[in-house]
Each structure stands twice: as structure tokens, then as C-alpha cells.
Amino acid sequence: MSKVAFLGGGSFGTALSIMLAKKGTSVNIWDRKLSVINDINIKRENIKYLPNITVPSGITAFVDIEEVINDTDIIVLSVPSHVIRHICKMITPYLKQNQIIVSIAKGIEEGSLKRISEVIEEEIQSNPIVILSGPSHAEEVALDIPTTVVVTSKQMEYAMIVQDVFMTNKFRVYTNEDIIGVEIGGAVKNIIALAAGISDGIGYGDNAKAALMTRGMNEIIKIGTRLGGRIETFYGLTGMGDLIVTCTSMHSRNRKAGILIGKGIPMEKACNDIGMVVEGIKAIRAFYELKEKEKVSMPITDVLYKVLFEGKDPKYGVYELMSRNKKSEF
């Protein structure tokens, strides 16, 4: 039985830890917040990020990052995308060659515009890297509500090891060799979820959300295939599946932030009210730059960038989207 370390005691990392502990896996968690560590070890609950869910005794939280990864087989980077590089730098001196690095973050790095796996590769050259992604809200995973995800890697034999470790009768894990498609689908869907939330916050209905999701899917496919992803991946769990769950669920922090923004609350306050990192906001900045570089038309991303960073009124942004020149759907 593998021993797994989670670096980051956020909601999804904690949920996966609980799932693995129920399976009999020994789990370590590291977090920079001492309050989170004490709550897990003493109160057996992650009160800040996953309240009212019991943390099994097979999970131990640590303050020392070297201690938490020692003698583990799999190390899960369960931190937001913008701190992945920093965490990799922290752990590199302590890694053993046979340890598998798994990332559950969704996004691309601002500035470099690199995918998460590329960021990890730059900092950790000697360990296999696996990406786990898909439609999987932490709140439901922790409650054993049926969930399906995907694992991918440049070295698929390691993805299959992770598949075996994480697979349960309530958490189904598929493999997909298209690492580019899996990562890009998971990153862009957060942008569209923000748009869907803003639409809800304004007070628009199902018609508008259906349009945003469908045309948003078109943007995912256009940028994803331009970067080398396979079109079938975007119709799968890490494309369409993740898009559906993130745009429609009140578990989605991106949708919730969008709702607040649509109601006129400033972006910074909306993010503070959510209390967790809203990945879609960082993704908008990165993909706005990336689509300009790749010369890909992404009108929803364009309008969202102007709403969030240039002060455009969301309703006028919708007007701009609806008033563009007529064209064929495909």
C-alpha cells in the first residue's frame, strides 16, 4: 500500500486525503498554517477549508515539509497554480528518485505561460510527474459522492500507478495520454465559470448560461488544439465534464466569485468573500496574453479581461458579445 503526502491542506487536497485514508492508505498533510495542522491533528477536522467533515485517524498533519514527504511514494501538490513553482523549489532538496509528483492544480503560470507540468519539470528533473484533473468538487469527494477524474503523464506507466492508488468504488480514475489537452481544458473552464457566475449575478437566465457554456467550449477547443491538445479530450471529463460542473454548481468558487462581481461587488472584495484562491481570475490574465501570442480568437476571455482589469461594465460586455458581426456557428 502506497504512502501519500499532500503539500497544501486546502479543500480538495483534504478531500482526497480523506478518501485515501478510508481506503487504508497512510496519508501525510503539510500546510503553512499552523491552525490547519492543529485542527486536523487535534480536532480531526479541517475547519477552514472543509468544515463538518471528519478527518480519519490515518491522516497526520505536519509543519515540517521535509518530514511530511519522507518515506512517501506519492507527493501531491495540492496548492494553487501560482505557488507550484515555489513549492517545487522547497521540496527538491529532499526528493528521492522513485517518488511520483502529482499535481491537482488547474491553470497556467502567469509570465511564462507554461502549463503546470512544464513548471514542475523545470524545477524537478528526476521525478515522474502526473496530472490529476476532472469534475471533482472537494465537498462531494469527501462525502463519497460518485466522482470521475482523469490522470495523465508523459510517462503513462506512472499515471497508471496513480490510477490504482486513487481508484475506489466511488472515485473512478481514467487515464488519458493527452497531457496538453487535459491541462488546458482544466485551466480555461475556470474562465468560463467566472463568466457564467457573472451572468447569474446580473440576473440573466438559463439561455444566457447555455450560450456562455457552449461558446466557452468553443474557446477551450480553439486554444487547446492550437497548443497541441486533441479535440476528443475537450469533449471528455477534463473539458466538457469540468466545464459543466464548474459553471453550474454553488460549490464552484469561480462561479461564486462571478456571481458577486455580476452583482456589482469589486473583484478584490469578491475574492476575499470567497476566502479561497479563485483560479479563474489568474487564468484570465494568462490566457488573455496567450491567445494574443497564439492569435486565437477568444471573445468571452476578451470581455472578461476588460470587465475585471479595465473596469468595463459587465452588462456592456454582454452587449459587445451579442453585437459582434454575424457569422456561422462552425
Coordinates of C-alpha atoms in Angstrom, one line a residue:
M1 CA 0.0 0.0 0.0
S2 CA 1.4 3.4 -1.1
K3 CA 2.1 6.2 1.4
V4 CA 0.9 9.6 0.1
A5 CA 1.9 13.1 1.1
F6 CA -0.2 16.2 0.3
L7 CA 1.5 19.6 0.2
G8 CA -1.3 22.0 1.0
G9 CA -4.2 21.4 3.3
G10 CA -6.9 23.1 1.1
S11 CA -10.3 21.7 0.4
F12 CA -9.5 19.3 -2.5
G13 CA -6.3 18.0 -1.0
T14 CA -8.0 17.3 2.2
A15 CA -10.9 15.6 0.5
L16 CA -8.6 13.3 -1.5
S17 CA -6.7 12.6 1.8
I18 CA -9.9 11.6 3.5
M19 CA -10.8 9.3 0.5
L20 CA -7.4 7.6 0.6
A21 CA -7.4 7.2 4.4
K22 CA -10.8 5.5 4.2
K23 CA -9.2 3.1 1.7
G24 CA -6.5 2.3 4.2
T25 CA -3.7 4.5 2.7
S26 CA -1.4 6.2 5.1
V27 CA -1.5 10.0 4.4
N28 CA 0.6 13.0 5.5
I29 CA -0.5 16.6 5.0
W30 CA 1.7 19.7 5.1
D31 CA 0.3 23.2 5.4
R32 CA 1.8 26.6 6.1
K33 CA -1.0 27.4 8.5
L34 CA -0.4 26.0 12.0
S35 CA -4.2 26.4 12.7
V36 CA -5.0 24.0 9.9
I37 CA -2.4 21.5 11.1
N38 CA -3.7 21.6 14.7
D39 CA -7.3 21.3 13.6
I40 CA -6.5 18.2 11.6
N41 CA -4.4 16.5 14.3
I42 CA -6.4 17.5 17.3
K43 CA -10.0 18.3 16.3
R44 CA -9.9 15.8 13.3
E45 CA -11.4 18.4 11.1
N46 CA -10.2 20.9 8.5
I47 CA -12.4 23.7 9.9
K48 CA -11.1 26.4 7.5
Y49 CA -11.3 24.6 4.2
L50 CA -13.6 21.6 4.6
P51 CA -15.8 22.1 7.7
N52 CA -18.1 19.5 9.3
I53 CA -16.2 16.5 7.7
T54 CA -14.4 14.1 10.0
V55 CA -10.7 13.6 9.2
P56 CA -9.8 9.9 9.7
S57 CA -7.0 8.8 12.1
G58 CA -4.9 7.6 9.1
I59 CA -4.1 11.2 8.3
T60 CA -1.4 13.2 10.1
A61 CA -0.6 16.8 9.5
F62 CA 3.0 18.3 9.7
V63 CA 4.6 21.7 10.0
D64 CA 7.9 20.5 8.5
I65 CA 7.9 19.9 4.7
E66 CA 10.9 17.6 4.8
E67 CA 9.3 15.4 7.4
V68 CA 6.0 15.2 5.5
I69 CA 7.5 13.8 2.3
N70 CA 9.9 11.5 4.0
D71 CA 9.3 7.8 3.1
T72 CA 6.3 8.6 0.9
D73 CA 5.7 7.1 -2.5
I74 CA 3.5 9.8 -4.0
I75 CA 3.7 13.5 -3.3
V76 CA 0.6 15.5 -4.3
L77 CA 1.0 19.2 -4.9
S78 CA -2.4 20.4 -3.6
V79 CA -1.7 24.1 -3.8
P80 CA -2.9 26.8 -6.2
S81 CA -1.2 27.1 -9.6
H82 CA 0.6 30.3 -8.8
V83 CA 2.6 28.7 -5.9
I84 CA 3.5 25.4 -7.7
R85 CA 7.0 26.6 -8.7
H86 CA 7.8 27.9 -5.1
I87 CA 6.7 24.5 -3.6
C88 CA 8.8 22.6 -6.1
K89 CA 11.8 24.6 -5.1
M90 CA 11.1 23.9 -1.4
I91 CA 11.0 20.1 -1.8
T92 CA 13.6 19.5 -4.5
P93 CA 16.5 19.0 -2.0
Y94 CA 14.5 16.3 -0.1
L95 CA 13.2 14.2 -3.0
K96 CA 14.0 10.6 -3.8
Q97 CA 14.1 9.5 -7.4
N98 CA 11.3 7.0 -7.1
Q99 CA 8.7 9.4 -5.7
I100 CA 5.9 10.3 -8.0
I101 CA 4.9 14.0 -8.2
V102 CA 1.1 14.6 -8.7
S103 CA -0.4 18.0 -9.3
I104 CA -4.1 18.7 -8.8
A105 CA -3.8 22.5 -9.6
K106 CA -5.6 23.9 -12.7
G107 CA -4.2 26.9 -14.5
I108 CA -1.1 28.1 -16.3
E109 CA 1.7 30.2 -14.9
E110 CA 1.5 33.9 -15.4
G111 CA 4.5 35.4 -17.1
S112 CA 6.0 32.2 -18.5
L113 CA 2.5 31.0 -19.8
K114 CA 3.7 27.4 -19.1
R115 CA 1.4 24.6 -18.2
I116 CA 1.7 23.2 -14.6
S117 CA 3.5 20.1 -15.7
E118 CA 6.1 22.2 -17.6
V119 CA 6.6 24.4 -14.5
I120 CA 7.2 21.3 -12.3
E121 CA 9.6 19.8 -14.9
E122 CA 11.7 22.9 -14.8
E123 CA 12.2 22.6 -11.1
I124 CA 12.1 18.8 -10.6
Q125 CA 14.0 17.0 -13.3
S126 CA 14.4 13.5 -11.8
N127 CA 10.9 12.5 -10.7
P128 CA 7.9 11.3 -12.8
I129 CA 5.1 13.9 -13.0
V130 CA 1.4 13.1 -13.1
I131 CA -1.6 15.5 -13.6
L132 CA -4.9 14.6 -11.9
S133 CA -7.9 16.6 -13.2
G134 CA -11.6 16.5 -13.8
P135 CA -15.1 17.5 -12.5
S136 CA -14.5 16.9 -8.8
H137 CA -15.7 19.3 -6.1
A138 CA -14.0 18.6 -2.8
E139 CA -17.2 18.7 -0.8
E140 CA -18.6 15.8 -2.8
V141 CA -15.4 13.7 -2.9
A142 CA -15.2 13.9 0.9
L143 CA -18.7 12.6 1.2
D144 CA -18.1 9.7 -1.1
I145 CA -20.4 11.0 -3.8
P146 CA -19.6 9.3 -7.1
T147 CA -16.9 11.2 -9.0
T148 CA -14.8 10.6 -12.1
V149 CA -11.4 12.1 -12.9
V150 CA -8.5 11.7 -15.3
V151 CA -4.8 11.2 -14.8
T152 CA -2.2 11.9 -17.4
S153 CA 1.6 12.0 -17.8
K154 CA 4.4 12.0 -20.3
Q155 CA 5.3 8.6 -18.6
M156 CA 1.9 6.9 -18.6
E157 CA 3.2 3.9 -16.5
Y158 CA 3.3 6.3 -13.6
A159 CA -0.2 7.7 -14.3
M160 CA -1.4 4.1 -14.1
I161 CA 0.2 3.7 -10.7
V162 CA -1.6 6.8 -9.5
Q163 CA -4.8 5.5 -11.1
D164 CA -4.5 2.3 -9.0
V165 CA -3.7 4.2 -5.8
F166 CA -6.6 6.7 -6.1
M167 CA -9.3 4.4 -7.5
T168 CA -12.2 3.4 -5.3
N169 CA -15.8 2.3 -5.9
K170 CA -16.9 5.9 -5.5
F171 CA -13.9 7.7 -7.2
R172 CA -13.3 6.4 -10.7
V173 CA -10.0 7.3 -12.3
Y174 CA -9.5 7.2 -16.1
T175 CA -6.2 7.6 -18.0
N176 CA -5.6 9.9 -21.0
E177 CA -2.3 10.3 -22.8
D178 CA -3.1 13.9 -23.9
I179 CA -1.4 15.9 -21.2
I180 CA -1.7 19.2 -23.1
G181 CA -5.5 18.8 -23.6
V182 CA -6.1 17.7 -20.0
E183 CA -4.2 20.7 -18.6
I184 CA -5.6 23.3 -20.9
G185 CA -9.2 22.1 -20.5
G186 CA -9.0 22.3 -16.7
A187 CA -7.5 25.8 -16.9
V188 CA -9.8 27.5 -19.4
K189 CA -13.0 26.2 -17.9
N190 CA -12.4 28.4 -14.8
I191 CA -12.6 31.4 -17.1
I192 CA -16.0 30.3 -18.5
A193 CA -17.2 29.5 -14.9
L194 CA -16.5 33.1 -13.9
A195 CA -18.5 34.3 -16.9
A196 CA -21.4 32.0 -16.0
G197 CA -21.3 33.3 -12.5
I198 CA -21.3 37.0 -13.6
S199 CA -24.3 36.2 -15.9
D200 CA -26.1 34.7 -12.9
G201 CA -25.2 37.7 -10.7
I202 CA -26.6 40.1 -13.3
G203 CA -29.8 38.2 -13.3
Y204 CA -29.7 36.6 -16.7
G205 CA -31.2 33.2 -17.2
D206 CA -30.6 29.7 -18.5
N207 CA -30.5 30.8 -22.1
A208 CA -27.5 33.1 -21.4
K209 CA -25.7 30.4 -19.4
A210 CA -26.2 27.8 -22.1
A211 CA -24.8 30.2 -24.6
L212 CA -21.7 31.0 -22.5
M213 CA -21.0 27.4 -21.8
T214 CA -21.3 26.3 -25.4
R215 CA -19.4 29.2 -26.9
G216 CA -16.9 28.8 -24.0
M217 CA -16.4 25.3 -25.0
N218 CA -15.5 26.6 -28.4
E219 CA -12.8 28.8 -26.9
I220 CA -11.4 25.9 -24.9
I221 CA -11.2 23.8 -28.1
K222 CA -9.6 26.6 -30.2
I223 CA -6.8 27.5 -27.8
G224 CA -6.4 23.8 -26.7
T225 CA -5.9 22.4 -30.2
R226 CA -3.7 25.3 -31.2
L227 CA -1.4 24.4 -28.3
G228 CA -1.4 20.7 -29.3
G229 CA -4.3 19.1 -27.4
R230 CA -6.6 16.6 -29.0
I231 CA -10.1 17.6 -29.7
E232 CA -11.6 14.5 -28.2
T233 CA -10.1 15.4 -24.8
F234 CA -12.1 18.6 -24.7
Y235 CA -15.3 16.6 -25.1
G236 CA -14.3 14.4 -22.2
L237 CA -14.1 14.7 -18.4
T238 CA -11.4 17.4 -18.2
G239 CA -13.1 19.6 -20.9
M240 CA -16.9 19.3 -21.1
G241 CA -17.2 17.5 -17.8
D242 CA -15.3 20.0 -15.8
L243 CA -17.0 22.9 -17.6
I244 CA -20.4 21.7 -16.7
V245 CA -19.7 21.2 -13.0
T246 CA -17.8 24.4 -12.6
C247 CA -20.4 26.6 -14.4
T248 CA -23.5 25.1 -12.6
S249 CA -22.5 24.3 -9.0
M250 CA -22.6 26.5 -6.0
H251 CA -19.5 24.6 -4.8
S252 CA -17.6 26.3 -7.6
R253 CA -15.5 29.2 -6.2
N254 CA -15.2 30.6 -9.7
R255 CA -18.9 30.7 -10.2
K256 CA -19.5 32.2 -6.7
A257 CA -16.9 34.9 -7.3
G258 CA -18.6 35.7 -10.7
I259 CA -22.0 36.0 -9.1
L260 CA -20.6 38.6 -6.6
I261 CA -18.9 40.5 -9.4
G262 CA -22.1 40.4 -11.5
K263 CA -24.0 42.0 -8.6
G264 CA -21.5 44.9 -8.6
I265 CA -19.1 43.8 -5.9
P266 CA -15.5 44.7 -6.7
M267 CA -13.3 41.8 -7.8
E268 CA -10.9 42.1 -4.8
K269 CA -13.8 42.0 -2.3
A270 CA -15.4 39.2 -4.1
C271 CA -12.3 37.1 -3.8
N272 CA -11.9 38.0 -0.1
D273 CA -15.5 37.0 0.5
I274 CA -14.9 33.6 -1.1
G275 CA -11.9 33.0 1.2
M276 CA -10.0 30.8 -1.2
V277 CA -8.0 31.3 -4.4
V278 CA -10.2 32.0 -7.4
E279 CA -8.1 30.4 -10.1
G280 CA -10.2 31.8 -13.0
I281 CA -9.1 35.3 -12.3
K282 CA -5.4 34.4 -12.7
A283 CA -6.3 32.3 -15.7
I284 CA -7.9 35.3 -17.5
R285 CA -4.8 37.3 -17.3
A286 CA -2.6 34.4 -18.5
F287 CA -4.9 33.3 -21.3
Y288 CA -5.6 36.8 -22.5
E289 CA -1.8 37.1 -23.1
L290 CA -1.6 33.6 -24.5
K291 CA -4.4 34.0 -27.0
E292 CA -2.8 37.2 -28.3
K293 CA 0.5 35.4 -28.7
E294 CA -1.1 32.5 -30.5
K295 CA -3.5 34.7 -32.5
V296 CA -6.6 32.8 -31.3
S297 CA -10.0 34.5 -31.1
M298 CA -11.4 34.1 -27.6
P299 CA -14.2 36.8 -27.3
I300 CA -15.5 35.7 -23.9
T301 CA -12.0 35.8 -22.4
D302 CA -11.5 39.2 -24.1
V303 CA -14.6 40.7 -22.5
L304 CA -13.9 39.2 -19.0
Y305 CA -10.4 40.7 -19.1
K306 CA -11.9 44.1 -19.8
V307 CA -14.5 43.7 -17.1
L308 CA -12.1 42.6 -14.4
F309 CA -9.0 44.6 -15.2
E310 CA -10.2 47.6 -17.2
G311 CA -13.4 48.4 -15.4
K312 CA -15.9 47.6 -18.2
D313 CA -19.5 47.3 -17.0
P314 CA -20.5 43.5 -17.2
K315 CA -23.8 44.4 -18.9
Y316 CA -22.0 46.3 -21.6
G317 CA -19.6 43.4 -22.0
V318 CA -22.5 41.2 -22.8
Y319 CA -23.8 43.8 -25.2
E320 CA -20.5 43.7 -27.0
L321 CA -20.5 39.9 -27.2
M322 CA -24.1 39.9 -28.6
S323 CA -23.4 42.7 -31.1
R324 CA -20.5 41.3 -32.9
N325 CA -20.7 40.7 -36.7
K326 CA -22.8 37.8 -37.7
K327 CA -21.1 34.5 -38.5
S328 CA -21.6 30.8 -38.9
E329 CA -21.6 28.7 -35.7
F330 CA -18.8 26.4 -37.0

